[in-house]
Short mmCIF file of C-alpha atoms in Angstrom, two decimals:
data_model
loop_
_atom_site.label_atom_id
_atom_site.label_comp_id
_atom_site.label_asym_id
_atom_site.label_seq_id
_atom_site.Cartn_x
_atom_site.Cartn_y
_atom_site.Cartn_z
CA UNK A 1 17.20 64.31 -64.58
CA UNK A 2 19.50 61.47 -65.58
CA UNK A 3 20.49 57.88 -64.55
CA UNK A 4 23.86 57.81 -62.81
CA UNK A 5 25.69 56.01 -60.00
CA UNK A 6 25.12 57.41 -56.59
CA UNK A 7 28.00 59.75 -55.20
CA UNK A 8 28.78 59.48 -51.39
CA UNK A 9 26.86 62.90 -51.06
CA UNK A 10 23.62 61.02 -52.07
CA UNK A 11 23.76 58.60 -49.16
CA UNK A 12 21.27 60.66 -47.07
CA UNK A 13 18.76 60.75 -50.22
CA UNK A 14 19.17 56.98 -50.94
CA UNK A 15 18.63 56.10 -47.23
CA UNK A 16 15.58 58.40 -47.32
CA UNK A 17 13.91 56.82 -50.16
CA UNK A 18 14.53 53.23 -48.82
CA UNK A 19 13.01 53.99 -45.54
CA UNK A 20 9.97 55.57 -47.16
CA UNK A 21 9.50 52.46 -49.33
CA UNK A 22 10.67 49.75 -47.09
CA UNK A 23 11.84 49.60 -43.63
CA UNK A 24 11.92 52.78 -41.22
CA UNK A 25 15.36 54.00 -40.54
CA UNK A 26 15.05 52.81 -37.00
CA UNK A 27 14.64 49.10 -38.14
CA UNK A 28 17.61 46.87 -37.21
CA UNK A 29 17.92 45.56 -40.61
CA UNK A 30 17.96 48.98 -42.08
CA UNK A 31 20.85 50.13 -39.84
CA UNK A 32 22.84 46.98 -40.53
CA UNK A 33 22.32 47.22 -44.31
CA UNK A 34 23.47 50.83 -44.63
CA UNK A 35 26.24 50.28 -42.01
CA UNK A 36 27.67 46.97 -43.46
CA UNK A 37 26.42 46.08 -46.79
CA UNK A 38 25.31 49.27 -48.89
CA UNK A 39 27.72 51.08 -51.08
CA UNK A 40 26.99 54.20 -52.95
CA UNK A 41 28.89 52.95 -56.11
CA UNK A 42 26.55 49.97 -56.17
CA UNK A 43 23.30 52.22 -56.23
CA UNK A 44 22.16 53.44 -59.53
CA UNK A 45 19.58 56.37 -59.46
CA UNK A 46 17.44 58.82 -61.32
CA UNK A 47 18.67 62.20 -60.24
CA UNK A 48 19.54 65.68 -61.21
CA UNK A 49 23.21 66.21 -62.70
CA UNK A 50 24.77 67.49 -59.68
CA UNK A 51 25.99 65.60 -56.68
CA UNK A 52 23.72 65.70 -53.52
CA UNK A 53 20.45 66.27 -55.70
CA UNK A 54 17.58 64.36 -54.42
CA UNK A 55 17.29 60.76 -55.67
CA UNK A 56 13.57 60.15 -57.24
CA UNK A 57 14.11 56.49 -58.08
CA UNK A 58 16.86 54.14 -57.38
CA UNK A 59 18.10 50.47 -57.27
CA UNK A 60 20.82 48.67 -55.70
CA UNK A 61 23.14 46.27 -57.61
CA UNK A 62 24.46 43.81 -54.99
CA UNK A 63 27.39 41.86 -56.39
CA UNK A 64 26.96 38.01 -56.36
CA UNK A 65 28.67 34.82 -57.73
CA UNK A 66 26.09 32.28 -58.94
CA UNK A 67 26.49 28.75 -60.15
CA UNK A 68 24.70 27.97 -63.44
CA UNK A 69 25.08 24.53 -65.01
CA UNK A 70 28.38 24.27 -63.11
CA UNK A 71 29.90 27.47 -64.52
CA UNK A 72 30.51 30.38 -61.92
CA UNK A 73 29.22 33.69 -63.02
CA UNK A 74 29.58 37.27 -61.63
CA UNK A 75 26.09 38.88 -61.36
CA UNK A 76 24.13 41.80 -60.09
CA UNK A 77 21.19 40.87 -57.61
CA UNK A 78 18.88 43.92 -58.05
CA UNK A 79 17.39 44.88 -54.77
CA UNK A 80 15.50 48.10 -53.39
CA UNK A 81 14.03 49.15 -56.59
CA UNK A 82 12.10 52.26 -55.35
CA UNK A 83 10.47 55.22 -56.82
CA UNK A 84 9.10 58.08 -54.60
CA UNK A 85 5.34 58.44 -54.94
CA UNK A 86 5.81 61.98 -56.33
CA UNK A 87 7.74 60.61 -59.24
CA UNK A 88 5.65 57.43 -60.18
CA UNK A 89 3.82 57.01 -63.28
CA UNK A 90 6.76 58.26 -65.55
CA UNK A 91 8.40 55.04 -66.39
CA UNK A 92 11.43 55.94 -64.35
CA UNK A 93 11.96 52.45 -62.95
CA UNK A 94 11.80 50.79 -66.39
CA UNK A 95 14.52 53.35 -67.56
CA UNK A 96 16.55 52.74 -64.59
CA UNK A 97 16.43 48.86 -64.99
CA UNK A 98 17.36 49.31 -68.52
CA UNK A 99 20.49 51.42 -67.22
CA UNK A 100 21.35 48.57 -64.79
CA UNK A 101 21.36 46.14 -67.70
CA UNK A 102 23.79 48.29 -69.71
CA UNK A 103 25.95 48.80 -66.65
CA UNK A 104 26.04 45.07 -66.22
CA UNK A 105 27.21 44.74 -69.84
CA UNK A 106 29.81 47.05 -69.50
CA UNK A 107 31.13 45.38 -66.46
CA UNK A 108 31.30 42.07 -68.27
CA UNK A 109 28.12 40.29 -66.54
CA UNK A 110 25.87 38.08 -68.69
CA UNK A 111 22.94 38.39 -66.61
CA UNK A 112 21.20 39.96 -63.54
CA UNK A 113 18.81 38.41 -61.03
CA UNK A 114 15.95 39.97 -58.87
CA UNK A 115 13.34 38.57 -56.32
CA UNK A 116 10.10 40.26 -57.47
CA UNK A 117 7.45 41.82 -55.34
CA UNK A 118 5.36 41.98 -58.30
CA UNK A 119 6.36 39.80 -61.19
CA UNK A 120 3.84 41.47 -63.77
CA UNK A 121 6.12 44.42 -63.85
CA UNK A 122 9.29 42.62 -64.43
CA UNK A 123 8.27 39.92 -67.02
CA UNK A 124 7.78 42.26 -69.88
CA UNK A 125 11.33 43.62 -69.37
CA UNK A 126 12.74 40.21 -70.39
CA UNK A 127 13.00 38.66 -67.05
CA UNK A 128 11.99 34.99 -66.65
CA UNK A 129 11.34 32.85 -63.56
CA UNK A 130 14.36 30.66 -62.87
CA UNK A 131 13.43 29.57 -59.27
CA UNK A 132 10.34 28.94 -57.25
CA UNK A 133 10.09 27.16 -53.87
CA UNK A 134 7.64 25.52 -51.68
CA UNK A 135 6.30 27.78 -48.93
CA UNK A 136 5.33 25.32 -46.19
CA UNK A 137 2.97 26.03 -43.28
CA UNK A 138 2.21 23.51 -40.52
CA UNK A 139 1.43 23.42 -36.80
CA UNK A 140 4.32 22.20 -34.77
CA UNK A 141 2.34 19.26 -33.35
CA UNK A 142 1.86 17.99 -37.06
CA UNK A 143 5.54 18.20 -37.70
CA UNK A 144 6.12 15.96 -34.78
CA UNK A 145 4.69 13.19 -36.81
CA UNK A 146 7.35 13.61 -39.38
CA UNK A 147 10.50 14.69 -37.34
CA UNK A 148 13.07 12.51 -35.68
CA UNK A 149 15.02 14.02 -32.90
CA UNK A 150 18.64 14.77 -33.87
CA UNK A 151 21.73 13.33 -31.97
CA UNK A 152 22.39 16.90 -30.87
CA UNK A 153 20.91 20.51 -31.58
CA UNK A 154 22.64 23.65 -30.56
CA UNK A 155 22.03 27.38 -31.16
CA UNK A 156 24.01 29.35 -33.78
CA UNK A 157 25.37 32.39 -31.78
CA UNK A 158 28.53 33.34 -33.75
CA UNK A 159 29.80 34.06 -37.06
CA UNK A 160 32.74 31.71 -36.22
CA UNK A 161 30.48 28.84 -36.85
CA UNK A 162 30.24 29.58 -40.66
CA UNK A 163 32.42 26.59 -41.62
CA UNK A 164 29.79 24.16 -40.13
CA UNK A 165 27.02 25.84 -41.85
CA UNK A 166 29.13 25.88 -45.14
CA UNK A 167 29.68 22.10 -45.11
CA UNK A 168 25.90 21.66 -44.83
CA UNK A 169 25.14 24.10 -47.52
CA UNK A 170 27.78 22.87 -49.98
CA UNK A 171 26.23 19.23 -49.57
CA UNK A 172 22.64 20.74 -49.92
CA UNK A 173 23.57 22.44 -53.33
CA UNK A 174 25.75 19.72 -54.44
CA UNK A 175 23.27 18.63 -57.30
CA UNK A 176 21.56 21.83 -57.57
CA UNK A 177 21.66 24.88 -59.89
CA UNK A 178 21.28 28.51 -59.65
CA UNK A 179 22.55 28.91 -56.14
CA UNK A 180 24.78 31.58 -54.72
CA UNK A 181 28.34 30.67 -54.15
CA UNK A 182 29.28 31.67 -50.71
CA UNK A 183 32.80 32.35 -49.28
CA UNK A 184 33.85 33.11 -45.66
CA UNK A 185 33.06 36.87 -45.89
CA UNK A 186 29.50 36.33 -47.46
CA UNK A 187 28.58 33.59 -44.71
CA UNK A 188 29.64 35.95 -42.04
CA UNK A 189 27.36 38.66 -43.42
CA UNK A 190 24.64 36.21 -43.89
CA UNK A 191 24.97 34.95 -40.21
CA UNK A 192 25.31 38.44 -38.85
CA UNK A 193 22.22 39.48 -40.84
CA UNK A 194 20.17 36.56 -39.66
CA UNK A 195 20.78 36.86 -36.01
CA UNK A 196 19.98 40.47 -35.83
CA UNK A 197 16.26 39.89 -35.41
CA UNK A 198 16.16 36.12 -35.14
CA UNK A 199 17.80 32.81 -34.27
CA UNK A 200 19.63 30.02 -35.77
CA UNK A 201 20.16 26.30 -35.02
CA UNK A 202 22.34 23.49 -36.13
CA UNK A 203 21.31 20.04 -36.01
CA UNK A 204 23.92 17.11 -35.67
CA UNK A 205 24.07 13.32 -36.41
CA UNK A 206 26.75 11.13 -35.05
CA UNK A 207 29.24 12.29 -37.65
CA UNK A 208 28.64 16.11 -37.33
CA UNK A 209 26.43 18.91 -38.59
CA UNK A 210 23.75 17.68 -41.00
CA UNK A 211 21.30 20.44 -41.02
CA UNK A 212 20.78 24.18 -40.14
CA UNK A 213 17.87 26.84 -39.84
CA UNK A 214 17.58 30.61 -39.45
CA UNK A 215 14.33 31.75 -38.12
CA UNK A 216 12.22 34.47 -36.23
CA UNK A 217 9.19 34.11 -33.87
CA UNK A 218 6.56 36.79 -33.91
CA UNK A 219 2.93 36.72 -32.99
CA UNK A 220 3.27 32.96 -32.08
CA UNK A 221 4.48 32.21 -35.75
CA UNK A 222 7.71 30.66 -36.22
CA UNK A 223 9.15 31.73 -39.78
CA UNK A 224 12.19 30.22 -41.33
CA UNK A 225 14.35 32.36 -43.67
CA UNK A 226 16.72 29.59 -44.54
CA UNK A 227 17.09 25.87 -43.90
CA UNK A 228 19.39 23.30 -45.44
CA UNK A 229 20.37 19.85 -44.81
CA UNK A 230 22.91 17.22 -45.91
CA UNK A 231 20.93 14.20 -45.44
CA UNK A 232 17.36 13.10 -44.75
CA UNK A 233 18.36 12.84 -40.86
CA UNK A 234 19.10 16.42 -41.15
CA UNK A 235 15.72 17.20 -42.44
CA UNK A 236 14.00 15.13 -39.99
CA UNK A 237 15.99 16.63 -37.36
CA UNK A 238 15.03 20.20 -38.41
CA UNK A 239 11.35 19.07 -38.46
CA UNK A 240 11.70 17.75 -34.79
CA UNK A 241 13.23 21.03 -33.70
CA UNK A 242 10.22 22.83 -35.05
CA UNK A 243 7.84 20.47 -33.56
CA UNK A 244 9.64 21.25 -30.24
CA UNK A 245 8.01 24.68 -30.39
CA UNK A 246 4.62 23.18 -29.42
CA UNK A 247 2.96 25.55 -26.93
CA UNK A 248 5.02 28.23 -28.02
CA UNK A 249 4.04 28.98 -31.46
CA UNK A 250 1.00 28.31 -33.39
CA UNK A 251 2.39 27.49 -36.94
CA UNK A 252 5.61 27.26 -38.67
CA UNK A 253 6.54 28.53 -42.09
CA UNK A 254 9.57 27.32 -43.99
CA UNK A 255 10.74 27.00 -47.62
CA UNK A 256 12.05 23.98 -49.62
CA UNK A 257 12.92 23.32 -53.24
CA UNK A 258 10.11 22.87 -55.82
CA UNK A 259 11.50 19.46 -56.77
CA UNK A 260 11.28 18.15 -53.12
CA UNK A 261 9.04 14.88 -53.00
CA UNK A 262 9.70 13.88 -49.47
CA UNK A 263 6.04 13.54 -48.97
CA UNK A 264 6.19 10.28 -50.65
CA UNK A 265 7.78 8.88 -47.54
CA UNK A 266 5.28 10.35 -45.04
CA UNK A 267 2.46 8.30 -43.35
CA UNK A 268 -0.16 7.67 -46.10
CA UNK A 269 2.04 9.74 -48.48
CA UNK A 270 -0.65 12.52 -47.63
CA UNK A 271 1.28 15.94 -47.61
CA UNK A 272 -1.98 17.73 -47.26
CA UNK A 273 -2.66 16.17 -44.09
CA UNK A 274 0.28 17.62 -42.36
CA UNK A 275 1.45 20.56 -44.38
CA UNK A 276 -0.19 23.40 -46.43
CA UNK A 277 1.80 23.98 -49.54
CA UNK A 278 2.03 26.92 -52.02
CA UNK A 279 4.45 27.91 -54.57
CA UNK A 280 6.41 30.92 -53.71
CA UNK A 281 8.04 32.94 -56.69
CA UNK A 282 11.47 33.42 -55.54
CA UNK A 283 13.84 34.42 -58.26
CA UNK A 284 13.87 36.01 -61.91
CA UNK A 285 16.87 36.22 -63.97
CA UNK A 286 17.39 38.53 -67.07
CA UNK A 287 20.12 37.83 -69.74
CA UNK A 288 21.90 41.08 -70.62
CA UNK A 289 24.62 39.36 -72.85
CA UNK A 290 23.34 36.00 -74.57
CA UNK A 291 26.69 35.19 -76.06
CA UNK A 292 28.52 35.58 -72.63
CA UNK A 293 25.92 33.57 -70.84
CA UNK A 294 25.91 30.56 -73.31
CA UNK A 295 29.52 30.49 -74.35
CA UNK A 296 31.51 27.94 -72.51
CA UNK A 297 28.69 25.96 -70.70
CA UNK A 298 29.52 22.36 -70.10
CA UNK A 299 27.61 19.62 -72.11
CA UNK A 300 27.93 15.90 -72.74
CA UNK A 301 31.29 15.36 -74.48
CA UNK A 302 29.62 12.97 -77.02
CA UNK A 303 27.22 15.84 -78.39
CA UNK A 304 27.98 17.21 -81.71
CA UNK A 305 25.74 19.72 -83.62
CA UNK A 306 24.54 23.27 -83.57
CA UNK A 307 21.15 25.00 -82.86
CA UNK A 308 20.18 28.53 -84.66
CA UNK A 309 17.58 30.59 -83.17
CA UNK A 310 16.10 34.02 -83.57
CA UNK A 311 16.02 36.13 -80.32
CA UNK A 312 13.37 38.98 -80.19
CA UNK A 313 14.25 41.34 -77.12
CA UNK A 314 11.93 44.28 -77.29
CA UNK A 315 13.30 45.85 -74.22
CA UNK A 316 17.03 45.54 -74.97
CA UNK A 317 16.58 45.70 -79.02
CA UNK A 318 20.43 45.40 -79.60
CA UNK A 319 20.27 41.87 -78.33
CA UNK A 320 17.71 40.76 -80.91
CA UNK A 321 19.22 38.68 -83.86
CA UNK A 322 20.30 35.20 -84.79
CA UNK A 323 22.20 33.10 -82.44
CA UNK A 324 23.96 29.90 -82.90
CA UNK A 325 24.84 27.33 -80.16
CA UNK A 326 27.35 24.67 -81.20
CA UNK A 327 28.03 21.60 -79.10
CA UNK A 328 31.80 20.47 -79.48
CA UNK A 329 34.35 18.89 -77.28
CA UNK A 330 32.08 18.88 -74.10
CA UNK A 331 31.24 22.54 -74.45
CA UNK A 332 28.72 24.85 -75.93
CA UNK A 333 30.11 27.82 -78.17
CA UNK A 334 27.96 30.76 -78.66
CA UNK A 335 28.09 33.36 -81.57
CA UNK A 336 25.79 36.03 -82.65
CA UNK A 337 25.28 35.66 -86.47
CA UNK A 338 22.78 38.44 -87.25
CA UNK A 339 25.18 40.34 -89.34
CA UNK A 340 26.29 37.53 -91.54
CA UNK A 341 22.72 36.17 -91.71
CA UNK A 342 21.45 39.48 -93.04
CA UNK A 343 24.21 39.72 -95.84
CA UNK A 344 23.58 36.10 -96.77
CA UNK A 345 19.83 36.84 -97.16
CA UNK A 346 20.68 40.03 -99.12
CA UNK A 347 23.13 38.11 -101.45
CA UNK A 348 20.54 35.21 -102.11
CA UNK A 349 17.72 37.81 -102.66
CA UNK A 350 19.52 39.69 -105.37
CA UNK A 351 21.44 36.75 -106.94
CA UNK A 352 18.97 34.09 -106.62
CA UNK A 353 21.71 31.60 -105.56
CA UNK A 354 21.79 29.65 -102.41
CA UNK A 355 24.83 29.98 -100.45
CA UNK A 356 24.25 26.75 -98.59
CA UNK A 357 24.36 25.97 -95.03
CA UNK A 358 27.56 27.34 -93.94
CA UNK A 359 25.64 30.42 -92.48
CA UNK A 360 23.02 28.68 -90.45
CA UNK A 361 19.30 29.30 -90.79
CA UNK A 362 17.27 29.87 -87.63
CA UNK A 363 14.92 27.17 -86.74
CA UNK A 364 12.86 28.69 -83.97
CA UNK A 365 12.27 31.84 -82.35
CA UNK A 366 11.94 33.01 -78.68
CA UNK A 367 11.71 35.83 -76.36
CA UNK A 368 14.25 37.20 -73.88
CA UNK A 369 11.90 36.03 -71.02
CA UNK A 370 11.97 32.35 -72.46
CA UNK A 371 15.76 32.52 -73.24
CA UNK A 372 16.27 33.19 -69.41
CA UNK A 373 14.23 30.18 -68.41
CA UNK A 374 16.03 27.92 -70.93
CA UNK A 375 19.46 29.12 -69.82
CA UNK A 376 18.89 28.70 -66.14
CA UNK A 377 17.26 25.47 -66.70
CA UNK A 378 13.97 26.14 -65.24
CA UNK A 379 12.55 24.31 -68.18
CA UNK A 380 14.10 22.39 -71.07
CA UNK A 381 13.32 23.05 -74.88
CA UNK A 382 10.73 20.38 -75.15
CA UNK A 383 8.82 21.77 -72.10
CA UNK A 384 9.02 25.42 -73.28
CA UNK A 385 7.84 24.16 -76.64
CA UNK A 386 4.73 22.32 -75.10
CA UNK A 387 3.87 25.57 -73.37
CA UNK A 388 3.96 27.49 -76.65
CA UNK A 389 6.68 29.60 -75.54
CA UNK A 390 8.89 28.68 -78.41
CA UNK A 391 7.75 28.97 -82.07
CA UNK A 392 9.14 26.96 -84.89
CA UNK A 393 10.25 28.42 -88.14
CA UNK A 394 9.83 26.99 -91.50
CA UNK A 395 12.09 24.21 -92.72
CA UNK A 396 13.17 23.40 -89.16
CA UNK A 397 14.16 19.51 -88.49
CA UNK A 398 11.93 19.68 -85.41
CA UNK A 399 12.63 16.11 -84.02
CA UNK A 400 16.47 16.31 -84.48
CA UNK A 401 16.55 19.81 -83.11
CA UNK A 402 14.35 19.11 -79.91
CA UNK A 403 16.54 16.08 -79.22
CA UNK A 404 19.74 18.17 -79.58
CA UNK A 405 18.35 21.03 -77.55
CA UNK A 406 17.29 18.99 -74.62
CA UNK A 407 20.70 17.20 -74.59
CA UNK A 408 22.57 20.41 -74.68
CA UNK A 409 20.62 22.26 -72.05
CA UNK A 410 18.58 19.90 -69.88
CA UNK A 411 16.31 21.07 -67.10
CA UNK A 412 17.92 21.70 -63.75
CA UNK A 413 17.10 21.43 -60.00
CA UNK A 414 17.11 25.16 -59.35
CA UNK A 415 17.52 26.61 -55.80
CA UNK A 416 18.55 29.94 -54.41
CA UNK A 417 17.75 31.56 -51.12
CA UNK A 418 19.26 35.06 -51.12
CA UNK A 419 16.83 37.71 -49.78
CA UNK A 420 18.98 40.95 -50.42
#
């Protein structure tokens, strides 16, 4: 058994494992995914050494472009992590994920993302949550209290409407972080997949499109897979459209960013009177190359200074070591200094002479999971410190370091809504 990329001859085995663990081969999404989206060279599997040997465990490395702190990154969105029951309990999935991290490193990708079915499996592997959403549930008659009829509503029926959707999406993500960058090709795939088993609608104000949603209806429940709006009129237009399903559906389910506070504008400010809320753990991130992730990130041009920290990465031990982030000229410059740090300590130990500050001392230590949350902006340094996720090392100027860290890498409004 070995980890390798799938060959064309493996497709039957890859399809079989997916249908066993997820949708049946007759499901419209299954058919569309393997006809239009899946490529065997993007599948990493645990198999025998020859082509065509049955795949016991595999995952799909879907290529995406993600915006983080204003920078664009190529990344792998890991989906379809599956192990046949006959091969479970042997740690194959963990080894396969480690293999996917090394593949990403070789391809120059600094992180990977994943939507967890069971976060407890992935968090010990160095993943950290970077995005939650509100999963919101309400009866359509309740939404009638919050919506306002749009100037116009039309059904989405064609991939040719992608530009109108893109204009709303770009406005919706304009002040957000961690979202997928979509071009024409990705929009066309997105629309095609959404309309396979469901519907779409665009709402307009007097100036043009201001909101959209994709949704399905089953067992008198309307479930929205994605909604976005460019203005509050767009949001209220979407709510009014959902409210228009009174008599047809019993309840509506949709998702909105965790930072949303629109309930303050509702009658009585009482969200619980209209909507049932729960947090939905949407996306995990895992840094596979810390230097490539941080180097070149924008920061306030007035900032100047450096942070040195010790990273402990139990799952990718080659990433453990001392890192330095320097703010200079409106950019963050990242270096791994573990070799120099070890040499400095060795010289100081044997000579008893301090070599000074030109080789920085680490001020704090953190894990790979915490590093991911900090990088993606799910939390800033002070928040992670308050949650006891970061540990100070002796001699650190704590106030100065905290101020610099928060200024260099502030918390972000994270949102992403990719399902595969």
